[in-house]
């Protein structure tokens, strides 16, 4: 491995290890908002860094399976959806095996596929992913905000409503950024095939 690859692997591994340290883990799981929007996001980021160290041969095999980035982005979307469910957030706190599953699945099945698949995806695939991400943020945000009962037994109703407001704000921010980029930015409308033969993300 060359120096940038080793550095990327080290960054991902150190970030993952830091998130697993008990005081850090407990702090990031102290609120529903921190667990979903900070801890899970950072775990995905560690997987994104680790994916940059994927060997070229494995990258070529993955590219043949992940045409236009669709398979990888679909896998990442489904994994992210699982860890946005209140039942899974609760289970991660109550059951060590579910916590371990979160620490393994989010980097490997969410962060790494995004890093590998996003450069392969074309304008349409990226648009579909961002549209569904925005819709999910609005749907879950609204559900968390208006629900009169706690959806997670480990978190208070105020925390749940705070998460709902954050998700609605994130959904609105994505819409504004996309609108600005489409109207005044420089949106890449390529056909998405140029990266299909890449061994990994640039």
PDB file of C-alpha atoms in Angstrom:
ATOM      1  CA  UNK A   1       0.000   0.000   0.000  1.00  0.00           C
ATOM      2  CA  UNK A   2       1.193   3.489  -0.746  1.00  0.00           C
ATOM      3  CA  UNK A   3       1.414   6.226   1.843  1.00  0.00           C
ATOM      4  CA  UNK A   4      -2.009   7.879   1.191  1.00  0.00           C
ATOM      5  CA  UNK A   5      -3.693   4.468   1.403  1.00  0.00           C
ATOM      6  CA  UNK A   6      -1.977   3.643   4.689  1.00  0.00           C
ATOM      7  CA  UNK A   7      -2.896   7.059   6.043  1.00  0.00           C
ATOM      8  CA  UNK A   8      -6.562   6.595   5.042  1.00  0.00           C
ATOM      9  CA  UNK A   9      -6.660   3.193   6.747  1.00  0.00           C
ATOM     10  CA  UNK A  10      -5.075   4.629   9.884  1.00  0.00           C
ATOM     11  CA  UNK A  11      -7.542   7.512  10.033  1.00  0.00           C
ATOM     12  CA  UNK A  12     -10.508   5.164   9.690  1.00  0.00           C
ATOM     13  CA  UNK A  13      -9.169   2.661  12.223  1.00  0.00           C
ATOM     14  CA  UNK A  14      -8.289   5.333  14.791  1.00  0.00           C
ATOM     15  CA  UNK A  15     -11.693   6.993  14.433  1.00  0.00           C
ATOM     16  CA  UNK A  16     -13.491   3.659  14.830  1.00  0.00           C
ATOM     17  CA  UNK A  17     -11.381   2.757  17.894  1.00  0.00           C
ATOM     18  CA  UNK A  18     -11.959   6.189  19.454  1.00  0.00           C
ATOM     19  CA  UNK A  19     -15.739   5.803  19.050  1.00  0.00           C
ATOM     20  CA  UNK A  20     -15.571   2.400  20.768  1.00  0.00           C
ATOM     21  CA  UNK A  21     -13.885   3.771  23.917  1.00  0.00           C
ATOM     22  CA  UNK A  22     -16.522   3.420  26.670  1.00  0.00           C
ATOM     23  CA  UNK A  23     -16.552   7.084  27.874  1.00  0.00           C
ATOM     24  CA  UNK A  24     -16.835   8.308  24.271  1.00  0.00           C
ATOM     25  CA  UNK A  25     -19.460   5.715  23.419  1.00  0.00           C
ATOM     26  CA  UNK A  26     -21.539   6.514  26.494  1.00  0.00           C
ATOM     27  CA  UNK A  27     -21.331  10.259  25.820  1.00  0.00           C
ATOM     28  CA  UNK A  28     -22.480   9.824  22.226  1.00  0.00           C
ATOM     29  CA  UNK A  29     -25.335   7.563  23.327  1.00  0.00           C
ATOM     30  CA  UNK A  30     -26.471   9.872  26.117  1.00  0.00           C
ATOM     31  CA  UNK A  31     -29.167  11.370  23.924  1.00  0.00           C
ATOM     32  CA  UNK A  32     -31.191  10.064  21.005  1.00  0.00           C
ATOM     33  CA  UNK A  33     -29.987  12.928  18.833  1.00  0.00           C
ATOM     34  CA  UNK A  34     -26.308  12.260  19.571  1.00  0.00           C
ATOM     35  CA  UNK A  35     -26.617   8.555  18.863  1.00  0.00           C
ATOM     36  CA  UNK A  36     -28.389   8.927  15.514  1.00  0.00           C
ATOM     37  CA  UNK A  37     -26.877  12.108  14.123  1.00  0.00           C
ATOM     38  CA  UNK A  38     -23.357  12.059  15.585  1.00  0.00           C
ATOM     39  CA  UNK A  39     -22.278   8.543  16.579  1.00  0.00           C
ATOM     40  CA  UNK A  40     -23.760   6.718  13.582  1.00  0.00           C
ATOM     41  CA  UNK A  41     -22.538   9.442  11.229  1.00  0.00           C
ATOM     42  CA  UNK A  42     -18.978   9.167  12.613  1.00  0.00           C
ATOM     43  CA  UNK A  43     -19.076   5.358  12.368  1.00  0.00           C
ATOM     44  CA  UNK A  44     -20.059   5.708   8.714  1.00  0.00           C
ATOM     45  CA  UNK A  45     -17.214   8.190   8.255  1.00  0.00           C
ATOM     46  CA  UNK A  46     -14.742   5.662   9.673  1.00  0.00           C
ATOM     47  CA  UNK A  47     -15.969   3.142   7.094  1.00  0.00           C
ATOM     48  CA  UNK A  48     -15.587   5.770   4.378  1.00  0.00           C
ATOM     49  CA  UNK A  49     -11.906   6.207   5.319  1.00  0.00           C
ATOM     50  CA  UNK A  50     -11.304   2.453   5.580  1.00  0.00           C
ATOM     51  CA  UNK A  51     -12.794   1.951   2.105  1.00  0.00           C
ATOM     52  CA  UNK A  52     -10.055   4.153   0.647  1.00  0.00           C
ATOM     53  CA  UNK A  53      -7.612   1.373   1.580  1.00  0.00           C
ATOM     54  CA  UNK A  54      -9.476  -1.341  -0.359  1.00  0.00           C
ATOM     55  CA  UNK A  55      -6.943  -3.369  -2.428  1.00  0.00           C
ATOM     56  CA  UNK A  56      -7.231  -2.788  -6.206  1.00  0.00           C
ATOM     57  CA  UNK A  57      -8.126  -6.435  -6.920  1.00  0.00           C
ATOM     58  CA  UNK A  58     -11.024  -6.367  -4.429  1.00  0.00           C
ATOM     59  CA  UNK A  59     -12.050  -2.984  -5.796  1.00  0.00           C
ATOM     60  CA  UNK A  60     -12.327  -4.432  -9.311  1.00  0.00           C
ATOM     61  CA  UNK A  61     -14.470  -7.323  -8.058  1.00  0.00           C
ATOM     62  CA  UNK A  62     -16.743  -4.911  -6.226  1.00  0.00           C
ATOM     63  CA  UNK A  63     -16.993  -2.672  -9.287  1.00  0.00           C
ATOM     64  CA  UNK A  64     -18.299  -5.563 -11.382  1.00  0.00           C
ATOM     65  CA  UNK A  65     -21.063  -6.129  -8.800  1.00  0.00           C
ATOM     66  CA  UNK A  66     -21.715  -2.469  -8.144  1.00  0.00           C
ATOM     67  CA  UNK A  67     -22.604  -1.226 -11.636  1.00  0.00           C
ATOM     68  CA  UNK A  68     -23.320   2.518 -11.618  1.00  0.00           C
ATOM     69  CA  UNK A  69     -23.082   2.481  -7.833  1.00  0.00           C
ATOM     70  CA  UNK A  70     -26.655   1.219  -7.505  1.00  0.00           C
ATOM     71  CA  UNK A  71     -25.964  -1.948  -5.490  1.00  0.00           C
ATOM     72  CA  UNK A  72     -23.658  -0.237  -3.006  1.00  0.00           C
ATOM     73  CA  UNK A  73     -25.866   2.789  -2.471  1.00  0.00           C
ATOM     74  CA  UNK A  74     -28.924   0.567  -2.024  1.00  0.00           C
ATOM     75  CA  UNK A  75     -27.047  -1.480   0.600  1.00  0.00           C
ATOM     76  CA  UNK A  76     -25.966   1.696   2.393  1.00  0.00           C
ATOM     77  CA  UNK A  77     -29.521   3.082   2.300  1.00  0.00           C
ATOM     78  CA  UNK A  78     -31.043  -0.065   3.782  1.00  0.00           C
ATOM     79  CA  UNK A  79     -28.396  -0.208   6.514  1.00  0.00           C
ATOM     80  CA  UNK A  80     -28.948   3.448   7.383  1.00  0.00           C
ATOM     81  CA  UNK A  81     -32.706   2.902   7.490  1.00  0.00           C
ATOM     82  CA  UNK A  82     -32.288   0.059   9.997  1.00  0.00           C
ATOM     83  CA  UNK A  83     -30.255   2.249  12.357  1.00  0.00           C
ATOM     84  CA  UNK A  84     -32.789   5.058  12.193  1.00  0.00           C
ATOM     85  CA  UNK A  85     -35.493   2.854  13.728  1.00  0.00           C
ATOM     86  CA  UNK A  86     -36.290   3.573  17.391  1.00  0.00           C
ATOM     87  CA  UNK A  87     -36.276  -0.151  18.212  1.00  0.00           C
ATOM     88  CA  UNK A  88     -32.687  -0.512  17.012  1.00  0.00           C
ATOM     89  CA  UNK A  89     -31.504   2.576  18.908  1.00  0.00           C
ATOM     90  CA  UNK A  90     -32.973   1.082  22.065  1.00  0.00           C
ATOM     91  CA  UNK A  91     -31.596  -2.375  21.395  1.00  0.00           C
ATOM     92  CA  UNK A  92     -28.081  -1.014  20.865  1.00  0.00           C
ATOM     93  CA  UNK A  93     -28.158   0.329  24.428  1.00  0.00           C
ATOM     94  CA  UNK A  94     -29.726  -2.741  26.020  1.00  0.00           C
ATOM     95  CA  UNK A  95     -28.009  -5.614  24.202  1.00  0.00           C
ATOM     96  CA  UNK A  96     -24.207  -5.752  23.692  1.00  0.00           C
ATOM     97  CA  UNK A  97     -24.541  -7.954  20.612  1.00  0.00           C
ATOM     98  CA  UNK A  98     -26.711  -5.326  18.907  1.00  0.00           C
ATOM     99  CA  UNK A  99     -24.224  -2.640  19.891  1.00  0.00           C
ATOM    100  CA  UNK A 100     -21.447  -4.712  18.301  1.00  0.00           C
ATOM    101  CA  UNK A 101     -23.589  -5.175  15.207  1.00  0.00           C
ATOM    102  CA  UNK A 102     -23.969  -1.398  14.953  1.00  0.00           C
ATOM    103  CA  UNK A 103     -20.221  -0.817  15.260  1.00  0.00           C
ATOM    104  CA  UNK A 104     -19.555  -3.377  12.514  1.00  0.00           C
ATOM    105  CA  UNK A 105     -22.456  -2.858  10.132  1.00  0.00           C
ATOM    106  CA  UNK A 106     -22.457   0.941   9.915  1.00  0.00           C
ATOM    107  CA  UNK A 107     -18.807   1.252   8.752  1.00  0.00           C
ATOM    108  CA  UNK A 108     -18.822  -1.870   6.554  1.00  0.00           C
ATOM    109  CA  UNK A 109     -22.343  -1.805   5.085  1.00  0.00           C
ATOM    110  CA  UNK A 110     -22.995   1.928   5.067  1.00  0.00           C
ATOM    111  CA  UNK A 111     -19.854   4.089   5.123  1.00  0.00           C
ATOM    112  CA  UNK A 112     -17.668   1.930   2.884  1.00  0.00           C
ATOM    113  CA  UNK A 113     -20.357   1.358   0.196  1.00  0.00           C
ATOM    114  CA  UNK A 114     -21.015   5.101   0.019  1.00  0.00           C
ATOM    115  CA  UNK A 115     -17.293   5.780  -0.463  1.00  0.00           C
ATOM    116  CA  UNK A 116     -16.984   3.145  -3.182  1.00  0.00           C
ATOM    117  CA  UNK A 117     -20.319   3.624  -4.946  1.00  0.00           C
ATOM    118  CA  UNK A 118     -20.845   7.389  -4.972  1.00  0.00           C
ATOM    119  CA  UNK A 119     -18.052   8.072  -7.530  1.00  0.00           C
ATOM    120  CA  UNK A 120     -19.571   5.376  -9.800  1.00  0.00           C
ATOM    121  CA  UNK A 121     -23.100   6.782  -9.586  1.00  0.00           C
ATOM    122  CA  UNK A 122     -24.500   9.047 -12.270  1.00  0.00           C
ATOM    123  CA  UNK A 123     -26.719  12.099 -11.962  1.00  0.00           C
ATOM    124  CA  UNK A 124     -29.975  10.138 -11.871  1.00  0.00           C
ATOM    125  CA  UNK A 125     -28.819   7.617  -9.242  1.00  0.00           C
ATOM    126  CA  UNK A 126     -27.420  10.367  -7.039  1.00  0.00           C
ATOM    127  CA  UNK A 127     -30.647  12.316  -7.445  1.00  0.00           C
ATOM    128  CA  UNK A 128     -32.748   9.334  -6.380  1.00  0.00           C
ATOM    129  CA  UNK A 129     -30.554   8.724  -3.319  1.00  0.00           C
ATOM    130  CA  UNK A 130     -30.642  12.365  -2.227  1.00  0.00           C
ATOM    131  CA  UNK A 131     -34.398  12.590  -2.805  1.00  0.00           C
ATOM    132  CA  UNK A 132     -35.035   9.499  -0.691  1.00  0.00           C
ATOM    133  CA  UNK A 133     -32.626  10.773   1.986  1.00  0.00           C
ATOM    134  CA  UNK A 134     -34.533  14.051   2.142  1.00  0.00           C
ATOM    135  CA  UNK A 135     -37.915  12.313   2.263  1.00  0.00           C
ATOM    136  CA  UNK A 136     -36.720   9.977   5.032  1.00  0.00           C
ATOM    137  CA  UNK A 137     -35.438  12.913   7.084  1.00  0.00           C
ATOM    138  CA  UNK A 138     -38.825  14.656   6.773  1.00  0.00           C
ATOM    139  CA  UNK A 139     -40.824  11.487   7.465  1.00  0.00           C
ATOM    140  CA  UNK A 140     -38.889  10.418  10.551  1.00  0.00           C
ATOM    141  CA  UNK A 141     -38.477  13.987  11.764  1.00  0.00           C
ATOM    142  CA  UNK A 142     -42.216  14.559  11.643  1.00  0.00           C
ATOM    143  CA  UNK A 143     -42.906  11.201  13.322  1.00  0.00           C
ATOM    144  CA  UNK A 144     -40.463  11.903  16.170  1.00  0.00           C
ATOM    145  CA  UNK A 145     -41.784  15.446  16.612  1.00  0.00           C
ATOM    146  CA  UNK A 146     -45.516  14.793  16.771  1.00  0.00           C
ATOM    147  CA  UNK A 147     -45.560  11.431  18.526  1.00  0.00           C
ATOM    148  CA  UNK A 148     -47.200  11.894  21.952  1.00  0.00           C
ATOM    149  CA  UNK A 149     -45.416   8.850  23.372  1.00  0.00           C
ATOM    150  CA  UNK A 150     -41.785   7.888  23.723  1.00  0.00           C
ATOM    151  CA  UNK A 151     -40.661   5.650  20.868  1.00  0.00           C
ATOM    152  CA  UNK A 152     -37.434   4.697  22.678  1.00  0.00           C
ATOM    153  CA  UNK A 153     -37.665   3.512  26.265  1.00  0.00           C
ATOM    154  CA  UNK A 154     -34.131   4.774  27.018  1.00  0.00           C
ATOM    155  CA  UNK A 155     -34.742   8.383  25.974  1.00  0.00           C
ATOM    156  CA  UNK A 156     -37.119  11.102  27.151  1.00  0.00           C
ATOM    157  CA  UNK A 157     -39.890  12.611  25.021  1.00  0.00           C
ATOM    158  CA  UNK A 158     -38.089  15.996  24.901  1.00  0.00           C
ATOM    159  CA  UNK A 159     -35.005  14.331  23.427  1.00  0.00           C
ATOM    160  CA  UNK A 160     -37.134  12.534  20.855  1.00  0.00           C
ATOM    161  CA  UNK A 161     -38.769  15.816  19.818  1.00  0.00           C
ATOM    162  CA  UNK A 162     -35.358  17.488  19.604  1.00  0.00           C
ATOM    163  CA  UNK A 163     -34.239  14.749  17.221  1.00  0.00           C
ATOM    164  CA  UNK A 164     -37.385  15.340  15.172  1.00  0.00           C
ATOM    165  CA  UNK A 165     -36.606  19.050  14.849  1.00  0.00           C
ATOM    166  CA  UNK A 166     -32.999  18.270  13.850  1.00  0.00           C
ATOM    167  CA  UNK A 167     -34.124  15.819  11.160  1.00  0.00           C
ATOM    168  CA  UNK A 168     -36.601  18.347   9.740  1.00  0.00           C
ATOM    169  CA  UNK A 169     -33.830  20.974   9.691  1.00  0.00           C
ATOM    170  CA  UNK A 170     -31.476  18.544   7.929  1.00  0.00           C
ATOM    171  CA  UNK A 171     -34.139  17.729   5.335  1.00  0.00           C
ATOM    172  CA  UNK A 172     -34.753  21.438   4.705  1.00  0.00           C
ATOM    173  CA  UNK A 173     -31.001  22.109   4.439  1.00  0.00           C
ATOM    174  CA  UNK A 174     -30.579  19.346   1.854  1.00  0.00           C
ATOM    175  CA  UNK A 175     -33.455  20.776  -0.207  1.00  0.00           C
ATOM    176  CA  UNK A 176     -31.943  24.271  -0.125  1.00  0.00           C
ATOM    177  CA  UNK A 177     -28.462  23.041  -1.079  1.00  0.00           C
ATOM    178  CA  UNK A 178     -29.809  20.919  -3.926  1.00  0.00           C
ATOM    179  CA  UNK A 179     -31.982  23.768  -5.211  1.00  0.00           C
ATOM    180  CA  UNK A 180     -29.035  26.157  -5.124  1.00  0.00           C
ATOM    181  CA  UNK A 181     -26.747  23.656  -6.853  1.00  0.00           C
ATOM    182  CA  UNK A 182     -29.269  22.873  -9.586  1.00  0.00           C
ATOM    183  CA  UNK A 183     -30.141  26.503 -10.298  1.00  0.00           C
ATOM    184  CA  UNK A 184     -26.859  28.317  -9.760  1.00  0.00           C
ATOM    185  CA  UNK A 185     -24.205  25.678  -9.095  1.00  0.00           C
ATOM    186  CA  UNK A 186     -22.388  23.286 -11.345  1.00  0.00           C
ATOM    187  CA  UNK A 187     -24.297  20.003 -11.059  1.00  0.00           C
ATOM    188  CA  UNK A 188     -22.496  17.013 -12.601  1.00  0.00           C
ATOM    189  CA  UNK A 189     -24.959  15.471 -15.076  1.00  0.00           C
ATOM    190  CA  UNK A 190     -22.592  12.770 -16.352  1.00  0.00           C
ATOM    191  CA  UNK A 191     -23.894   9.350 -17.278  1.00  0.00           C
ATOM    192  CA  UNK A 192     -22.273   7.699 -14.225  1.00  0.00           C
ATOM    193  CA  UNK A 193     -20.338   5.073 -16.148  1.00  0.00           C
ATOM    194  CA  UNK A 194     -16.955   6.697 -15.943  1.00  0.00           C
ATOM    195  CA  UNK A 195     -16.195   5.332 -12.470  1.00  0.00           C
ATOM    196  CA  UNK A 196     -17.448   1.783 -12.898  1.00  0.00           C
ATOM    197  CA  UNK A 197     -13.995   0.394 -13.485  1.00  0.00           C
ATOM    198  CA  UNK A 198     -12.376   2.161 -10.570  1.00  0.00           C
ATOM    199  CA  UNK A 199     -10.833   0.118  -7.838  1.00  0.00           C
ATOM    200  CA  UNK A 200     -12.038   2.500  -5.168  1.00  0.00           C
ATOM    201  CA  UNK A 201     -12.874   6.113  -4.331  1.00  0.00           C
ATOM    202  CA  UNK A 202     -10.580   8.869  -5.371  1.00  0.00           C
TER     203      UNK A 202
END
